[in-house]
Coordinates of C-alpha atoms and ligand atoms in Angstrom, one line a residue:
X1 CA -3.9 21.1 20.9
X2 CA -1.0 21.5 18.2
X3 CA 2.2 19.4 18.5
X4 CA 5.5 21.3 19.2
X5 CA 7.8 21.2 16.4
X6 CA 9.4 18.1 15.9
X7 CA 13.1 19.5 16.4
X8 CA 12.1 21.2 19.6
X9 CA 10.9 18.1 21.4
X10 CA 13.3 16.4 24.1
X11 CA 13.1 13.0 22.6
X12 CA 13.9 14.2 19.1
X13 CA 16.9 16.1 20.4
X14 CA 17.9 13.1 22.2
X15 CA 17.7 11.1 19.2
X16 CA 20.2 13.5 17.5
X17 CA 22.8 13.2 20.2
X18 CA 22.3 9.5 20.4
X19 CA 22.6 9.5 16.5
X20 CA 25.8 11.1 16.6
X21 CA 27.2 8.4 19.3
X22 CA 26.1 5.3 17.4
X23 CA 26.2 6.5 13.4
X24 CA 29.2 4.6 12.8
X25 CA 28.6 1.3 14.5
X26 CA 28.2 -1.0 11.6
X27 CA 25.7 -3.9 11.6
X28 CA 28.4 -6.4 11.6
X29 CA 29.5 -4.7 14.9
X30 CA 26.0 -5.0 16.0
X31 CA 25.8 -8.5 15.4
X32 CA 29.0 -9.3 17.2
X33 CA 27.8 -7.5 20.4
X34 CA 26.2 -9.5 23.0
X35 CA 22.1 -9.1 23.2
X36 CA 20.6 -7.5 26.0
X37 CA 19.3 -10.3 28.5
X38 CA 17.2 -12.2 28.5
X39 CA 17.4 -12.2 24.6
X40 CA 19.9 -15.0 23.7
X41 CA 20.6 -13.6 20.2
X42 CA 20.1 -10.2 18.3
X43 CA 17.5 -12.0 16.5
X44 CA 15.5 -12.9 19.4
X45 CA 15.9 -9.5 20.7
X46 CA 14.9 -7.7 17.5
X47 CA 11.8 -9.7 16.5
X48 CA 8.2 -10.2 17.3
X49 CA 5.0 -12.1 16.1
X50 CA 1.6 -10.5 15.6
X51 CA -1.7 -11.5 13.8
X52 CA 0.0 -14.4 12.1
X53 CA 3.0 -12.2 10.8
X54 CA 6.6 -12.4 11.9
X55 CA 8.9 -9.3 12.0
X56 CA 12.6 -9.6 12.2
X57 CA 14.2 -6.2 12.6
X58 CA 17.9 -7.4 13.7
X59 CA 19.3 -6.1 10.7
X60 CA 18.9 -2.6 11.5
X61 CA 21.1 0.0 12.7
X62 CA 19.5 0.2 16.4
X63 CA 20.7 -0.7 19.9
X64 CA 18.4 -1.2 22.5
X65 CA 19.0 2.5 23.4
X66 CA 18.1 3.6 20.0
X67 CA 14.9 1.9 20.3
X68 CA 14.2 3.4 23.7
X69 CA 14.7 6.5 22.5
X70 CA 12.4 5.9 19.5
X71 CA 9.6 4.8 22.0
X72 CA 10.3 8.0 23.9
X73 CA 9.6 10.0 20.7
X74 CA 6.2 8.1 20.1
X75 CA 5.1 8.7 23.5
X76 CA 6.0 12.3 23.3
X77 CA 4.1 12.5 20.0
X78 CA 1.1 11.0 21.8
X79 CA 0.8 7.9 19.5
X80 CA -1.0 5.9 22.4
X81 CA -3.9 8.6 22.8
X82 CA -4.0 9.4 19.1
X83 CA -4.4 5.7 18.5
X84 CA -7.3 5.5 20.8
X85 CA -8.7 8.7 19.2
X86 CA -8.7 7.1 15.7
X87 CA -10.5 4.2 16.8
X88 CA -13.0 6.0 18.8
X89 CA -13.9 8.0 15.5
X90 CA -12.5 11.2 16.5
X91 CA -12.4 13.8 13.5
X92 CA -8.6 13.5 13.3
X93 CA -8.6 14.1 9.4
X94 CA -8.9 18.0 10.3
X95 CA -8.6 19.5 6.9
X96 CA -11.7 17.7 5.6
X97 CA -13.4 17.5 9.3
X98 CA -13.9 13.8 9.0
X99 CA -13.3 10.4 11.5
X100 CA -10.8 8.2 10.0
X101 CA -12.6 4.8 10.7
X102 CA -11.3 1.8 8.4
X103 CA -10.8 -0.1 11.2
X104 CA -14.6 -0.1 11.7
X105 CA -15.2 -1.7 8.3
X106 CA -13.0 -5.0 9.5
X107 CA -14.3 -4.9 13.1
X108 CA -17.0 -7.5 14.3
X109 CA -20.4 -5.7 15.3
X110 CA -19.4 -3.1 17.7
X111 CA -22.1 -2.3 20.4
X112 CA -22.0 1.3 20.0
X113 CA -19.8 3.3 17.7
X114 CA -21.8 6.3 16.8
X115 CA -20.6 8.9 14.5
X116 CA -22.9 12.2 14.3
X117 CA -25.6 10.3 15.4
X118 CA -25.2 7.0 12.9
X119 CA -24.5 3.5 14.1
X120 CA -21.8 2.9 12.0
X121 CA -21.1 -0.5 13.0
X122 CA -24.6 -1.5 12.1
X123 CA -24.3 0.4 8.7
X124 CA -21.0 -1.5 7.9
X125 CA -22.6 -4.8 8.7
X126 CA -25.8 -4.1 6.7
X127 CA -23.7 -3.5 3.7
X128 CA -21.5 -6.4 4.2
X129 CA -24.9 -8.3 3.8
X130 CA -25.7 -6.8 1.0
X131 CA -22.1 -7.7 -0.7
X132 CA -22.6 -11.4 0.8
X133 CA -26.2 -11.6 -0.9
X134 CA -24.9 -10.1 -4.4
X135 CA -21.6 -12.1 -4.5
X136 CA -23.1 -15.3 -3.5
X137 CA -25.9 -14.7 -6.3
X138 CA -23.3 -14.0 -8.8
X139 CA -21.0 -16.9 -8.2
X140 CA -23.8 -19.6 -7.9
X141 CA -24.9 -18.3 -11.3
X142 CA -28.3 -17.1 -9.8
X143 CA -27.6 -13.6 -11.2
X144 CA -27.8 -13.5 -14.7
X145 CA -26.9 -11.2 -17.6
X146 CA -29.7 -9.6 -19.7
X147 CA -30.1 -12.7 -21.8
X148 CA -29.8 -15.4 -19.1
X149 CA -26.1 -16.3 -19.3
X150 CA -24.1 -16.4 -15.9
X151 CA -21.5 -13.9 -15.7
X152 CA -18.3 -15.0 -16.7
X153 CA -15.7 -11.7 -16.4
X154 CA -15.9 -8.7 -13.9
X155 CA -14.4 -5.4 -14.8
X156 CA -13.4 -3.2 -12.2
X157 CA -13.3 0.4 -13.3
X158 CA -11.7 2.6 -10.7
X159 CA -8.3 4.4 -10.1
X160 CA -6.1 5.2 -6.9
X161 CA -7.4 3.5 -3.9
X162 CA -10.7 2.3 -5.7
X163 CA -8.3 0.5 -8.2
X164 CA -4.9 -0.3 -6.4
X165 CA -6.3 -2.2 -3.3
X166 CA -8.8 -4.4 -5.0
X167 CA -6.1 -5.1 -7.6
X168 CA -3.6 -5.8 -5.4
X169 CA -5.8 -8.1 -3.2
X170 CA -7.2 -10.1 -6.3
X171 CA -3.7 -10.9 -7.4
X172 CA -2.7 -11.9 -4.2
X173 CA -5.2 -14.1 -3.4
X174 CA -5.0 -15.7 -7.0
X175 CA -5.1 -19.3 -5.8
X176 CA -8.6 -18.7 -4.0
X177 CA -10.0 -17.5 -7.4
X178 CA -12.2 -19.6 -9.7
X179 CA -11.0 -20.5 -13.1
X180 CA -14.4 -19.7 -14.8
X181 CA -14.7 -15.9 -13.2
X182 CA -12.1 -13.6 -14.5
X183 CA -11.0 -10.3 -13.1
X184 CA -10.0 -7.4 -15.0
X185 CA -9.2 -4.0 -13.7
X186 CA -9.4 -0.7 -15.8
X187 CA -7.9 2.6 -14.4
X188 CA -6.0 4.7 -16.6
X189 CA -7.8 7.2 -18.8
X190 CA -5.4 6.2 -21.6
X191 CA -8.1 4.1 -23.8
X192 CA -5.7 1.2 -24.5
X193 CA -6.3 0.2 -21.1
X194 CA -10.0 -0.2 -21.1
X195 CA -9.8 -1.1 -25.3
X196 CA -7.4 -4.2 -24.0
X197 CA -10.2 -5.7 -21.7
X198 CA -13.1 -5.0 -23.6
X199 CA -11.5 -7.1 -26.7
X200 CA -11.5 -10.0 -24.3
X201 CA -14.8 -10.0 -22.9
X202 CA -18.1 -10.7 -24.0
X203 CA -21.0 -8.2 -23.1
X204 CA -23.6 -10.8 -22.3
X205 CA -21.8 -12.3 -19.5
X206 CA -19.6 -9.4 -18.2
X207 CA -20.2 -7.1 -15.1
X208 CA -18.8 -3.7 -14.9
X209 CA -18.2 -2.6 -11.2
X210 CA -17.8 1.1 -11.4
X211 CA -15.7 2.1 -8.1
X212 CA -15.5 5.5 -7.0
X213 CA -15.6 7.2 -3.6
X214 CA -16.9 10.6 -5.3
X215 CA -18.1 9.2 -8.4
X216 CA -16.7 12.3 -10.1
X217 CA -13.1 11.0 -10.9
X218 CA -12.4 12.1 -14.4
X219 CA -10.7 9.0 -15.5
X220 CA -13.1 6.7 -14.2
X221 CA -16.1 8.6 -15.4
X222 CA -14.6 8.4 -18.7
X223 CA -13.9 4.7 -18.7
X224 CA -17.4 4.3 -17.3
X225 CA -19.2 6.0 -19.9
X226 CA -17.2 4.2 -22.5
X227 CA -17.8 0.9 -21.4
X228 CA -21.5 1.7 -21.0
X229 CA -21.6 2.8 -24.8
X230 CA -19.3 -0.3 -25.6
X231 CA -22.3 -2.6 -23.8
X232 CA -25.3 -1.0 -25.4
X233 CA -23.5 -1.1 -29.1
X234 CA -22.2 -4.7 -28.9
X235 CA -24.6 -6.6 -26.5
X236 CA -27.0 -8.1 -29.1
X237 CA -30.7 -7.0 -28.5
X238 CA -29.8 -5.1 -25.1
X239 CA -31.9 -2.2 -24.0
X240 CA -31.0 0.6 -21.5
X241 CA -33.0 -1.4 -19.0
X242 CA -30.6 -4.2 -19.3
X243 CA -27.7 -2.3 -18.0
X244 CA -28.6 -3.0 -14.6
X245 CA -27.7 -6.6 -15.0
X246 CA -24.2 -5.5 -16.1
X247 CA -23.4 -2.4 -14.2
X248 CA -23.0 -2.0 -10.5
X249 CA -21.5 0.8 -8.5
X250 CA -19.4 1.3 -5.5
X251 CA -19.6 5.0 -4.1
X252 CA -20.5 7.3 -1.4
X253 CA -22.4 9.6 -3.9
X254 CA -25.8 8.3 -4.9
X255 CA -26.9 11.0 -6.8
X256 CA -24.1 10.6 -9.0
X257 CA -24.5 6.9 -9.2
X258 CA -28.2 7.3 -10.2
X259 CA -27.6 10.2 -12.5
X260 CA -24.9 7.8 -14.4
X261 CA -28.0 5.4 -14.9
X262 CA -27.1 2.9 -12.4
X263 CA -30.1 2.1 -10.2
X264 CA -29.6 3.0 -6.4
X265 CA -30.3 -0.9 -5.7
X266 CA -27.2 -1.8 -7.5
X267 CA -25.3 0.7 -5.7
X268 CA -23.1 -0.6 -2.8
X269 CA -22.4 2.3 -0.3
X270 CA -19.5 3.3 1.8
X271 CA -18.8 6.5 3.9
X272 CA -16.7 9.8 3.7
X273 CA -14.8 8.6 6.9
X274 CA -13.2 5.8 4.7
X275 CA -10.2 7.3 2.7
X276 CA -9.7 6.1 -0.8
X277 CA -6.5 4.5 0.0
X278 CA -8.1 2.7 3.0
X279 CA -11.1 1.5 1.2
X280 CA -10.1 -2.0 0.1
X281 CA -12.1 -3.1 3.2
X282 CA -15.5 -1.1 2.3
X283 CA -17.7 -2.2 -0.5
X284 CA -14.6 -1.1 -2.7
X285 CA -13.7 -4.7 -1.8
X286 CA -16.7 -6.0 -3.8
X287 CA -14.4 -7.3 -6.6
X288 CA -12.2 -9.2 -4.2
X289 CA -15.4 -10.9 -2.7
X290 CA -16.7 -11.7 -5.9
X291 CA -13.4 -13.0 -7.0
X292 CA -12.6 -15.3 -4.0
X293 CA -15.9 -15.3 -2.4
X294 CA -17.5 -13.7 0.6
X295 CA -16.0 -16.4 3.1
X296 CA -12.7 -15.7 2.0
X297 CA -13.4 -11.9 2.1
X298 CA -14.5 -12.1 5.7
X299 CA -11.3 -13.8 6.3
X300 CA -9.3 -11.2 4.9
X301 CA -11.2 -8.4 7.0
X302 CA -10.7 -10.8 10.2
X303 CA -6.8 -10.6 9.5
X304 CA -7.0 -6.8 9.5
X305 CA -8.8 -6.7 12.6
X306 CA -6.5 -9.1 14.3
X307 CA -3.6 -6.4 13.5
X308 CA -5.8 -3.7 14.6
X309 CA -6.3 -5.4 18.0
X310 CA -2.6 -5.7 18.0
X311 CA -1.8 -2.1 17.1
X312 CA -4.4 -1.1 19.7
X313 CA -3.5 -2.9 22.6
X314 CA 0.2 -4.0 22.7
X315 CA 2.8 -1.8 24.4
X316 CA 4.6 0.5 22.1
X317 CA 7.7 -1.8 22.6
X318 CA 6.0 -5.0 21.3
X319 CA 3.9 -3.2 18.7
X320 CA 4.6 -4.4 15.3
X321 CA 3.5 -1.3 13.1
X322 CA 5.3 1.0 15.7
X323 CA 8.3 -0.6 15.4
X324 CA 8.1 -0.6 11.6
X325 CA 7.1 3.2 11.8
X326 CA 10.1 4.4 14.3
X327 CA 12.4 2.3 12.1
X328 CA 11.4 4.5 9.2
X329 CA 11.8 7.7 11.1
X330 CA 15.2 6.6 12.4
X331 CA 16.4 6.4 8.7
X332 CA 14.5 9.3 7.3
X333 CA 15.2 11.7 9.6
X334 CA 18.5 10.8 11.2
X335 CA 20.5 8.9 8.4
X336 CA 18.7 10.8 5.9
X337 CA 17.7 7.9 3.7
X338 CA 15.4 9.2 1.1
X339 CA 13.6 5.8 -0.1
X340 CA 12.4 2.7 1.0
X341 CA 12.3 -0.5 -1.2
X342 CA 9.6 -3.3 -1.0
X343 CA 10.8 -6.5 -2.0
X344 CA 7.8 -9.4 -1.8
X345 CA 9.4 -12.6 -2.4
X346 CA 5.8 -13.8 -3.8
X347 CA 5.0 -13.3 -7.4
X348 CA 1.3 -12.8 -6.4
X349 CA 2.4 -9.8 -4.2
X350 CA 3.6 -8.3 -7.6
X351 CA 1.3 -5.0 -6.9
X352 CA 2.2 -4.7 -3.3
X353 CA 5.0 -2.2 -3.7
X354 CA 2.5 0.1 -6.1
X355 CA -0.2 -0.4 -3.4
X356 CA 1.9 0.8 -0.8
X357 CA 3.1 3.6 -2.9
X358 CA -0.4 5.2 -2.7
X359 CA -0.6 4.2 0.8
X360 CA 2.6 5.8 2.0
X361 CA 3.3 8.5 -0.3
X362 CA -0.5 9.8 -0.8
X363 CA -0.8 9.8 3.2
X364 CA 2.5 11.4 4.4
X365 CA 3.9 12.8 1.2
X366 CA 3.3 16.4 3.2
X367 CA 5.1 19.6 3.9
X368 CA 2.9 21.3 6.5
X369 CA 1.9 20.3 10.0
X370 CA -1.9 19.8 11.2
X371 CA -1.8 23.4 12.2
X372 CA -0.5 24.7 8.7
X373 CA 3.4 25.4 9.8
X374 CA 6.3 24.0 7.7
X375 CA 7.4 20.6 9.0
X376 CA 10.6 21.0 10.4
X377 CA 12.2 17.3 9.3
X378 CA 12.1 15.3 6.2
X379 CA 8.7 13.4 5.7
X380 CA 7.9 10.4 3.6
X381 CA 10.4 8.6 1.8
X382 CA 10.0 7.5 -1.9
X383 CA 8.4 3.9 -1.7
X384 CA 9.5 1.7 -4.7
X385 CA 9.9 -1.9 -5.2
X386 CA 9.3 -4.9 -7.2
X387 CA 8.9 -8.9 -6.6
X388 CA 12.3 -11.0 -5.7
X389 CA 13.8 -12.6 -7.4
X390 CA 13.3 -10.3 -10.2
X391 CA 14.3 -7.0 -8.6
X392 CA 17.7 -8.8 -7.9
X393 CA 18.6 -8.9 -11.5
X394 CA 17.7 -5.2 -12.2
X395 CA 18.2 -2.6 -9.2
X396 CA 19.7 -4.6 -6.6
X397 CA 23.0 -3.7 -7.9
X398 CA 22.1 -0.3 -6.6
X399 CA 21.0 -1.4 -3.4
X400 CA 24.4 -3.3 -2.9
X401 CA 26.6 -0.9 -4.2
X402 CA 25.2 2.6 -5.1
X403 CA 25.8 5.7 -3.4
X404 CA 22.7 5.8 -1.8
X405 CA 21.5 3.6 1.0
X406 CA 18.0 2.3 0.8
X407 CA 16.4 0.2 3.7
X408 CA 14.8 -2.8 2.3
X409 CA 11.2 -4.5 3.5
X410 CA 11.8 -8.2 2.6
X411 CA 8.3 -10.1 2.6
X412 CA 8.2 -13.8 2.3
X413 CA 5.9 -16.6 2.9
X414 CA 7.3 -19.7 4.3
X415 CA 5.1 -21.9 2.4
X416 CA 3.8 -21.7 -1.1
X417 CA 0.4 -22.4 -2.5
X418 CA 1.8 -24.2 -5.6
X419 CA 3.4 -27.7 -5.5
X420 CA 6.3 -27.4 -7.9
X421 CA 9.2 -29.1 -6.3
X422 CA 12.3 -26.9 -5.2
X423 CA 10.9 -23.4 -6.0
X424 CA 9.9 -22.1 -2.7
X425 CA 13.3 -23.2 -1.0
X426 CA 15.0 -21.3 -3.8
X427 CA 13.1 -18.4 -3.4
X428 CA 13.4 -18.1 0.3
X429 CA 17.1 -18.8 0.0
X430 CA 17.3 -15.8 -2.4
X431 CA 15.4 -13.8 0.0
X432 CA 17.5 -14.5 3.3
X433 CA 20.8 -14.2 1.4
X434 CA 19.8 -10.7 0.0
X435 CA 19.3 -9.3 3.2
X436 CA 22.5 -11.2 4.6
X437 CA 24.5 -9.6 1.6
X438 CA 23.2 -6.0 2.4
X439 CA 23.8 -6.4 5.9
X440 CA 27.4 -8.0 5.7
X441 CA 28.7 -6.7 2.2
X442 CA 32.2 -8.2 1.4
X443 CA 34.9 -6.3 2.6
X444 CA 38.0 -5.5 0.8
X445 CA 40.3 -7.8 2.9
X446 CA 37.6 -10.7 2.1
X447 CA 37.4 -9.9 -1.5
X448 CA 41.3 -9.7 -1.7
X449 CA 41.9 -13.0 0.1
X450 CA 39.3 -14.7 -2.3
X451 CA 41.1 -13.5 -5.3
X452 CA 44.4 -14.7 -3.8
X453 CA 43.2 -18.0 -3.0
X454 CA 42.1 -18.4 -6.7
X455 CA 46.0 -17.2 -7.7
X456 CA 45.1 -14.0 -9.5
X457 CA 48.0 -11.8 -10.1
X458 CA 48.3 -9.1 -7.5
X459 CA 48.1 -6.0 -10.2
X460 CA 44.5 -7.6 -11.5
X461 CA 43.4 -8.0 -7.8
X462 CA 44.4 -4.5 -7.1
X463 CA 42.5 -3.2 -10.1
X464 CA 39.3 -5.2 -9.3
X465 CA 39.4 -4.9 -5.5
X466 CA 37.5 -1.7 -5.6
X467 CA 34.5 -3.2 -7.7
X468 CA 34.0 -6.1 -6.1
X469 CA 34.0 -4.9 -2.7
X470 CA 30.5 -4.6 -0.8
X471 CA 30.4 -1.9 1.9
X472 CA 27.3 -3.7 3.4
X473 CA 25.9 -2.1 6.5
X474 CA 22.7 -1.7 4.5
X475 CA 19.5 -2.3 6.7
X476 CA 16.5 -4.3 6.2
X477 CA 13.4 -5.8 7.8
X478 CA 11.9 -9.3 6.9
X479 CA 8.3 -10.0 7.3
X480 CA 7.5 -13.8 7.1
X481 CA 4.1 -15.4 7.2
X482 CA 3.0 -18.8 7.0
X483 CA 1.3 -18.8 3.7
X484 CA -0.5 -15.9 1.6
X485 CA -3.9 -16.7 3.2
X486 CA -6.4 -14.2 3.2
X487 CA -6.3 -13.5 6.9
X488 CA -2.4 -13.0 6.6
X489 CA -2.8 -10.5 3.6
X490 CA -5.3 -8.5 5.6
X491 CA -2.9 -8.3 8.6
X492 CA -0.1 -7.4 6.3
X493 CA -1.9 -4.6 4.6
X494 CA -3.2 -3.2 8.4
X495 CA 0.5 -3.5 9.6
X496 CA 1.4 -0.9 6.8
X497 CA -1.6 1.2 7.4
X498 CA -0.7 1.5 10.9
X499 CA 2.7 2.4 10.2
X500 CA 1.8 5.4 8.1
X501 CA -0.6 6.6 10.9
X502 CA 2.3 6.5 13.7
X503 CA 4.8 8.2 11.2
X504 CA 2.0 10.7 10.5
X505 CA 1.9 11.6 14.0
X506 CA 5.5 11.7 14.7
X507 CA 5.8 14.1 11.5
X508 CA 2.4 16.0 12.6
X509 CA 0.9 15.8 9.2
X510 CA -2.5 15.0 8.2
X511 CA -2.2 11.4 6.5
X512 CA -5.8 11.3 5.5
X513 CA -6.2 14.0 3.1
X514 CA -4.5 14.4 -0.5
X515 CA -4.9 18.0 -1.5
X516 CA -2.0 17.7 -3.6
X517 CA -3.2 15.7 -6.2
X518 CA -6.1 18.5 -7.1
X519 CA -3.8 21.0 -8.9
X520 CA -2.9 18.6 -11.8
X521 CA -6.5 17.5 -11.9
X522 CA -7.8 21.4 -12.5
X523 CA -5.0 22.0 -14.8
X524 CA -5.8 18.9 -17.1
X525 CA -9.5 19.8 -17.1
X526 CA -8.6 23.2 -18.6
X527 CA -6.2 22.0 -21.0
X528 CA -8.6 19.4 -22.1
X529 CA -11.1 22.1 -23.2
X530 CA -7.8 24.2 -25.0
X531 CA -7.2 21.0 -27.0
X532 CA -10.4 21.1 -29.0
X533 CA -11.7 24.6 -28.6
X534 CA -10.8 27.8 -30.8
X535 CA -8.8 30.1 -30.9
X536 CA -5.1 28.8 -29.9
X537 CA -4.8 29.0 -26.2
X538 CA -1.7 31.4 -25.3
X539 CA -2.0 31.5 -21.5
X540 CA 0.6 29.4 -20.3
X541 CA 4.4 29.2 -20.4
X542 CA 6.1 28.8 -23.8
X543 CA 6.4 25.1 -23.0
X544 CA 3.0 24.2 -22.5
X545 CA 1.7 26.4 -25.4
X546 CA 3.9 24.5 -27.7
X547 CA 3.1 21.2 -26.3
X548 CA -0.6 22.3 -26.8
X549 CA -0.1 23.4 -30.2
X550 CA 1.5 19.9 -31.3
X551 CA -1.5 18.2 -29.8
X552 CA -4.1 20.2 -31.5
X553 CA -2.7 19.8 -34.8
X554 CA -2.4 16.0 -34.1
X555 CA -6.0 15.7 -32.7
X556 CA -7.4 17.9 -35.4
Ligands
LIG1 O1 -5.7 10.5 -6.5 C1 -6.6 11.1 -5.8 C2 -7.5 10.2 -5.4 O2 -8.8 11.4 -4.6 C3 -7.3 9.2 -4.4 O3 -7.2 9.6 -3.0 C4 -8.3 8.0 -4.5 O4 -8.1 7.1 -4.2 C5 -8.6 8.3 -6.2 O5 -8.3 9.7 -6.4 C6 -10.1 7.9 -6.6 O6 -11.1 8.5 -6.1 P1 -12.4 8.1 -6.0 O7 -12.6 6.7 -5.5 O8 -13.2 9.3 -5.6 O9 -12.8 8.0 -8.0

């Protein structure tokens, strides 16, 4: 059943009217207003816990009426029924005619979850069992390289979802890794990426994990072939048959894997109902399991499953992913805020913003509805960010005083995994200070009084006042967890996955395909031929022809 155009829905129109009434209410005013009983503060009213995470959304331009309108929108867009449809394996990825079941990858054995006659829960757990056996063998030293040495380095070769997920999770769980097993990630077709890693590793003690859902992605295939050649050239005395001790594959494409020369016994499968950007829970997580051990990988899955249960069962009003999604809709579609900044106040979450870029922008960077009409509202904002406190000394200037307003998601842990005195308190102080400063700002009368108290002459005060004034009223969420454990990390990722899903339902786009990346791939493959083949191609525009000509000269 196609959804009606978003702008024509009663709840969206009610939100437009409500927006006109509340858009000028500042966050300072909202904090000064009495909370709705029984809450004793705005913080209590607009915060909740789920699956080990705490969300404070009090510093948003919303009233309880705003939230009620947003929940009505979610109901009108059938979030509750669509949520059940996704978990039950309905083929909601309609352009590829696929189910969307990454939640099944982290669920305990489900008695009956059949998809086209396949008992998928049994399949998932059979693969998990293989991952456990393999990771245990490798980490215990039972799996040896071709000349009997234990593996010391693992190189994950993949791109997009086959890289960003495992790379981000391995970094986030750094304290759970062993000092004698080093993880490396190669994604870029730029040979510098692979070369830099190959210079650090010994072929006798290195395992390559070739991670590609399709096993056709050009960048990954080129890197995999180069790694294979490097191994055969540099592993003294190694034969082709020794590759099986040093190359394993993670893929849905058994033919592609075996054609490459990797034994099917060394392939860890997954399925087409797992989207690339939702695949870290599948065998794409093999590098994570190798890095932190299978028990911690299981904890990671369990944390995500806890968030799934919350998302699936909590009423919309107390549902963390739904709330996060609706706040995003409020800012994108009513305030017209065009980007969202992710600010993890945890060094080990350094790759989380790039991970979310793919998750959100590849999922909801769409312009047509499920039935092919132009979307009649703006969709996914630009997602960007970096770790605090580093971002504060780079782009936070724009967040505080720029002409665009960018909502921020602050993410922090209450405790640290290190024992360096003072650092964690300093980190959290900065995190909380930034959200407070964005919310309150520093108004002209406050700045003026401060400068007067310092005895500044009036003309200097007048000159500096506009520069030193902060408008404030800039919204943010704060997500806290006790510590960056595998379970909390799993819950955090699942939180954003479900946020993306809910926003996709509101906008009525397919969050699970990515046709937009195809055109560039096809053109790149054509141009690659033209860079080396005679005669000089002329079929492009003059800019592209000119660039190709320059590269042909350089490469010849
Ligand atoms: O960039 C497009 C994309 O298809 C992503 O969705 C995917 O994660 C990535 O390429 C890698 O694909 P594969 O795992 O098939 O190599």
